[in-house]
Amino acid sequence: LDSNYCAGSYQGGLCGGPQERKCCKEATQGKVYERCEFARELVDLHGFDFGTLGNWVCLAQHESSYNTAATNDNTNGSRDYGIFQINDNYWCDANVGAGADCGMTCTSFLDSVLADDVTCAKIIYNRHGFEAWYGWINNCKNTNVEDYVSDCF
């Protein structure tokens, strides 16, 4: 194997130089966030606006319980992936390696790195709003979602 190879890597095995290999290996594992930890990461690292933050945190609570490694098999044969439960029928490609509207592999949403999940979730949101997620429709819509983040900052 190439000296830059990382077994199980979400990048197809190649993750760059030696200083990046450790990160690559760590990134292949999922993470379960605490509610406020997740909210702070969305703001501090991914630039989320406070105006919609409560909705995103509520959505993640009800879609995945803040678990980046969550998957769900749907009755139509599709599967949802990651903390935002991104669907492989429309947004990611489960088989080929990269495709669908986000241009990413579905399994890339199962590691502890949120950057790709956030990028895809924002694409979905920009097209459909929060209505794209049943977890949000059934649990967050028309509720005081600020309760999810009011004690986090």
PDB file of C-alpha atoms in Angstrom:
ATOM      1  CA  LEU A   1       0.000   0.000   0.000  1.00  0.00           C
ATOM      2  CA  ASP A   2       0.972   3.607  -0.569  1.00  0.00           C
ATOM      3  CA  SER A   3       2.520   5.198   2.528  1.00  0.00           C
ATOM      4  CA  ASN A   4      -0.301   7.766   2.491  1.00  0.00           C
ATOM      5  CA  TYR A   5      -3.030   5.128   2.552  1.00  0.00           C
ATOM      6  CA  CYS A   6      -5.570   5.223   5.363  1.00  0.00           C
ATOM      7  CA  ALA A   7      -7.642   2.055   5.754  1.00  0.00           C
ATOM      8  CA  GLY A   8     -11.353   2.787   5.709  1.00  0.00           C
ATOM      9  CA  SER A   9     -10.774   6.358   4.677  1.00  0.00           C
ATOM     10  CA  TYR A  10     -13.748   8.402   3.535  1.00  0.00           C
ATOM     11  CA  GLN A  11     -11.504   9.910   0.831  1.00  0.00           C
ATOM     12  CA  GLY A  12     -10.932   6.646  -1.007  1.00  0.00           C
ATOM     13  CA  GLY A  13      -7.791   5.877   0.964  1.00  0.00           C
ATOM     14  CA  LEU A  14      -5.520   8.790   0.100  1.00  0.00           C
ATOM     15  CA  CYS A  15      -5.356  11.512   2.688  1.00  0.00           C
ATOM     16  CA  GLY A  16      -2.129  13.318   1.949  1.00  0.00           C
ATOM     17  CA  GLY A  17       1.079  13.541   3.921  1.00  0.00           C
ATOM     18  CA  PRO A  18       1.958  11.928   7.233  1.00  0.00           C
ATOM     19  CA  GLN A  19       0.593  14.801   9.324  1.00  0.00           C
ATOM     20  CA  GLU A  20      -2.838  14.261   7.752  1.00  0.00           C
ATOM     21  CA  ARG A  21      -2.958  10.475   8.125  1.00  0.00           C
ATOM     22  CA  LYS A  22      -3.848  10.615  11.812  1.00  0.00           C
ATOM     23  CA  CYS A  23      -6.732  12.991  11.077  1.00  0.00           C
ATOM     24  CA  CYS A  24      -7.875  10.793   8.258  1.00  0.00           C
ATOM     25  CA  LYS A  25      -8.076   7.733  10.484  1.00  0.00           C
ATOM     26  CA  GLU A  26      -9.856   9.589  13.255  1.00  0.00           C
ATOM     27  CA  ALA A  27     -12.373  11.050  10.816  1.00  0.00           C
ATOM     28  CA  THR A  28     -13.620   7.608   9.820  1.00  0.00           C
ATOM     29  CA  GLN A  29     -15.358   7.173  13.164  1.00  0.00           C
ATOM     30  CA  GLY A  30     -18.714   8.662  13.997  1.00  0.00           C
ATOM     31  CA  LYS A  31     -19.450  10.953  16.907  1.00  0.00           C
ATOM     32  CA  VAL A  32     -22.468  11.591  19.101  1.00  0.00           C
ATOM     33  CA  TYR A  33     -22.629  15.275  19.968  1.00  0.00           C
ATOM     34  CA  GLU A  34     -24.067  16.885  23.045  1.00  0.00           C
ATOM     35  CA  ARG A  35     -26.799  19.368  22.100  1.00  0.00           C
ATOM     36  CA  CYS A  36     -24.905  22.570  22.942  1.00  0.00           C
ATOM     37  CA  GLU A  37     -21.623  21.213  21.605  1.00  0.00           C
ATOM     38  CA  PHE A  38     -23.358  20.665  18.263  1.00  0.00           C
ATOM     39  CA  ALA A  39     -24.941  24.145  18.315  1.00  0.00           C
ATOM     40  CA  ARG A  40     -21.613  25.813  19.074  1.00  0.00           C
ATOM     41  CA  GLU A  41     -19.826  23.900  16.311  1.00  0.00           C
ATOM     42  CA  LEU A  42     -22.459  24.935  13.770  1.00  0.00           C
ATOM     43  CA  VAL A  43     -21.941  28.589  14.682  1.00  0.00           C
ATOM     44  CA  ASP A  44     -18.213  28.678  15.410  1.00  0.00           C
ATOM     45  CA  LEU A  45     -16.894  26.386  12.677  1.00  0.00           C
ATOM     46  CA  HIS A  46     -19.575  26.387   9.999  1.00  0.00           C
ATOM     47  CA  GLY A  47     -20.971  29.917  10.112  1.00  0.00           C
ATOM     48  CA  PHE A  48     -24.585  29.100  10.918  1.00  0.00           C
ATOM     49  CA  ASP A  49     -26.825  32.066  11.644  1.00  0.00           C
ATOM     50  CA  PHE A  50     -28.456  32.332  15.074  1.00  0.00           C
ATOM     51  CA  GLY A  51     -31.783  32.994  13.323  1.00  0.00           C
ATOM     52  CA  THR A  52     -32.043  29.401  12.072  1.00  0.00           C
ATOM     53  CA  LEU A  53     -29.787  27.640  14.579  1.00  0.00           C
ATOM     54  CA  GLY A  54     -32.614  26.356  16.784  1.00  0.00           C
ATOM     55  CA  ASN A  55     -34.209  24.718  13.755  1.00  0.00           C
ATOM     56  CA  TRP A  56     -30.969  22.944  12.789  1.00  0.00           C
ATOM     57  CA  VAL A  57     -30.357  21.681  16.324  1.00  0.00           C
ATOM     58  CA  CYS A  58     -33.965  20.516  16.686  1.00  0.00           C
ATOM     59  CA  LEU A  59     -33.749  18.811  13.270  1.00  0.00           C
ATOM     60  CA  ALA A  60     -30.552  16.939  14.218  1.00  0.00           C
ATOM     61  CA  GLN A  61     -32.043  15.879  17.566  1.00  0.00           C
ATOM     62  CA  HIS A  62     -35.053  14.290  15.904  1.00  0.00           C
ATOM     63  CA  GLU A  63     -33.340  12.938  12.783  1.00  0.00           C
ATOM     64  CA  SER A  64     -30.246  11.349  14.350  1.00  0.00           C
ATOM     65  CA  SER A  65     -30.051  12.137  18.086  1.00  0.00           C
ATOM     66  CA  TYR A  66     -26.898  14.117  17.162  1.00  0.00           C
ATOM     67  CA  ASN A  67     -25.190  10.925  15.950  1.00  0.00           C
ATOM     68  CA  THR A  68     -22.983  11.430  12.886  1.00  0.00           C
ATOM     69  CA  ALA A  69     -22.952   7.669  12.214  1.00  0.00           C
ATOM     70  CA  ALA A  70     -26.753   7.296  12.147  1.00  0.00           C
ATOM     71  CA  THR A  71     -28.411   5.552   9.212  1.00  0.00           C
ATOM     72  CA  ASN A  72     -32.040   4.784   8.528  1.00  0.00           C
ATOM     73  CA  ASP A  73     -33.553   2.446   5.951  1.00  0.00           C
ATOM     74  CA  ASN A  74     -36.735   3.930   4.519  1.00  0.00           C
ATOM     75  CA  THR A  75     -39.786   2.007   3.334  1.00  0.00           C
ATOM     76  CA  ASN A  76     -39.138   3.093  -0.293  1.00  0.00           C
ATOM     77  CA  GLY A  77     -35.745   1.352  -0.287  1.00  0.00           C
ATOM     78  CA  SER A  78     -33.689   4.508   0.131  1.00  0.00           C
ATOM     79  CA  ARG A  79     -31.361   5.160   3.051  1.00  0.00           C
ATOM     80  CA  ASP A  80     -30.626   8.276   5.124  1.00  0.00           C
ATOM     81  CA  TYR A  81     -27.100   9.046   6.351  1.00  0.00           C
ATOM     82  CA  GLY A  82     -25.447  11.056   9.083  1.00  0.00           C
ATOM     83  CA  ILE A  83     -26.410  13.686  11.595  1.00  0.00           C
ATOM     84  CA  PHE A  84     -28.794  15.387   9.119  1.00  0.00           C
ATOM     85  CA  GLN A  85     -30.094  12.068   7.672  1.00  0.00           C
ATOM     86  CA  ILE A  86     -29.278  12.888   4.057  1.00  0.00           C
ATOM     87  CA  ASN A  87     -31.114  10.645   1.595  1.00  0.00           C
ATOM     88  CA  ASP A  88     -29.356   8.590  -1.079  1.00  0.00           C
ATOM     89  CA  ASN A  89     -32.204   8.878  -3.588  1.00  0.00           C
ATOM     90  CA  TYR A  90     -31.546  12.558  -4.135  1.00  0.00           C
ATOM     91  CA  TRP A  91     -28.501  13.968  -2.399  1.00  0.00           C
ATOM     92  CA  CYS A  92     -25.644  11.481  -2.137  1.00  0.00           C
ATOM     93  CA  ASP A  93     -24.492   8.388  -3.966  1.00  0.00           C
ATOM     94  CA  ALA A  94     -24.296   5.155  -2.012  1.00  0.00           C
ATOM     95  CA  ASN A  95     -22.708   2.986  -4.707  1.00  0.00           C
ATOM     96  CA  VAL A  96     -20.599   4.766  -7.287  1.00  0.00           C
ATOM     97  CA  GLY A  97     -18.481   7.026  -5.117  1.00  0.00           C
ATOM     98  CA  ALA A  98     -19.711  10.528  -5.833  1.00  0.00           C
ATOM     99  CA  GLY A  99     -22.924  11.729  -7.319  1.00  0.00           C
ATOM    100  CA  ALA A 100     -26.417  12.975  -6.784  1.00  0.00           C
ATOM    101  CA  ASP A 101     -27.110  16.632  -6.119  1.00  0.00           C
ATOM    102  CA  CYS A 102     -24.507  17.141  -3.378  1.00  0.00           C
ATOM    103  CA  GLY A 103     -21.794  15.344  -5.348  1.00  0.00           C
ATOM    104  CA  MET A 104     -20.637  13.336  -2.338  1.00  0.00           C
ATOM    105  CA  THR A 105     -20.590   9.759  -1.176  1.00  0.00           C
ATOM    106  CA  CYS A 106     -23.232   8.898   1.386  1.00  0.00           C
ATOM    107  CA  THR A 107     -20.717   7.221   3.657  1.00  0.00           C
ATOM    108  CA  SER A 108     -18.790  10.509   3.923  1.00  0.00           C
ATOM    109  CA  PHE A 109     -21.663  11.705   6.135  1.00  0.00           C
ATOM    110  CA  LEU A 110     -21.017   8.989   8.734  1.00  0.00           C
ATOM    111  CA  ASP A 111     -17.695  10.217  10.123  1.00  0.00           C
ATOM    112  CA  SER A 112     -17.043  12.831  12.791  1.00  0.00           C
ATOM    113  CA  VAL A 113     -16.215  15.583  10.280  1.00  0.00           C
ATOM    114  CA  LEU A 114     -19.263  17.810   9.809  1.00  0.00           C
ATOM    115  CA  ALA A 115     -18.010  19.988   6.941  1.00  0.00           C
ATOM    116  CA  ASP A 116     -19.378  17.757   4.159  1.00  0.00           C
ATOM    117  CA  ASP A 117     -22.664  17.125   5.989  1.00  0.00           C
ATOM    118  CA  VAL A 118     -23.115  20.870   6.476  1.00  0.00           C
ATOM    119  CA  THR A 119     -22.356  21.633   2.821  1.00  0.00           C
ATOM    120  CA  CYS A 120     -24.961  19.132   1.636  1.00  0.00           C
ATOM    121  CA  ALA A 121     -27.543  20.099   4.280  1.00  0.00           C
ATOM    122  CA  LYS A 122     -27.269  23.731   3.170  1.00  0.00           C
ATOM    123  CA  ILE A 123     -27.851  22.683  -0.460  1.00  0.00           C
ATOM    124  CA  ILE A 124     -30.983  20.804   0.623  1.00  0.00           C
ATOM    125  CA  TYR A 125     -32.145  23.721   2.778  1.00  0.00           C
ATOM    126  CA  ASN A 126     -31.590  26.254  -0.021  1.00  0.00           C
ATOM    127  CA  ARG A 127     -33.840  24.199  -2.306  1.00  0.00           C
ATOM    128  CA  HIS A 128     -36.554  23.012   0.065  1.00  0.00           C
ATOM    129  CA  GLY A 129     -36.134  24.689   3.434  1.00  0.00           C
ATOM    130  CA  PHE A 130     -36.577  22.609   6.562  1.00  0.00           C
ATOM    131  CA  GLU A 131     -39.614  20.953   4.947  1.00  0.00           C
ATOM    132  CA  ALA A 132     -37.173  18.483   3.361  1.00  0.00           C
ATOM    133  CA  TRP A 133     -36.833  16.716   6.742  1.00  0.00           C
ATOM    134  CA  TYR A 134     -39.720  14.809   8.332  1.00  0.00           C
ATOM    135  CA  GLY A 135     -37.959  15.010  11.696  1.00  0.00           C
ATOM    136  CA  TRP A 136     -38.267  18.776  11.508  1.00  0.00           C
ATOM    137  CA  ILE A 137     -41.845  18.758  10.165  1.00  0.00           C
ATOM    138  CA  ASN A 138     -43.069  16.377  12.882  1.00  0.00           C
ATOM    139  CA  ASN A 139     -41.147  17.786  15.857  1.00  0.00           C
ATOM    140  CA  CYS A 140     -39.848  21.304  15.225  1.00  0.00           C
ATOM    141  CA  LYS A 141     -42.236  23.105  12.909  1.00  0.00           C
ATOM    142  CA  ASN A 142     -44.415  25.629  14.757  1.00  0.00           C
ATOM    143  CA  THR A 143     -42.578  25.058  18.049  1.00  0.00           C
ATOM    144  CA  ASN A 144     -40.225  27.271  20.028  1.00  0.00           C
ATOM    145  CA  VAL A 145     -36.989  25.854  18.607  1.00  0.00           C
ATOM    146  CA  GLU A 146     -34.989  28.530  20.447  1.00  0.00           C
ATOM    147  CA  ASP A 147     -35.335  26.287  23.520  1.00  0.00           C
ATOM    148  CA  TYR A 148     -32.808  23.990  21.828  1.00  0.00           C
ATOM    149  CA  VAL A 149     -30.064  26.634  21.878  1.00  0.00           C
ATOM    150  CA  SER A 150     -30.995  29.348  24.409  1.00  0.00           C
ATOM    151  CA  ASP A 151     -28.735  27.906  27.127  1.00  0.00           C
ATOM    152  CA  CYS A 152     -25.792  27.112  24.823  1.00  0.00           C
ATOM    153  CA  PHE A 153     -24.148  30.521  24.432  1.00  0.00           C
TER     154      PHE A 153
END
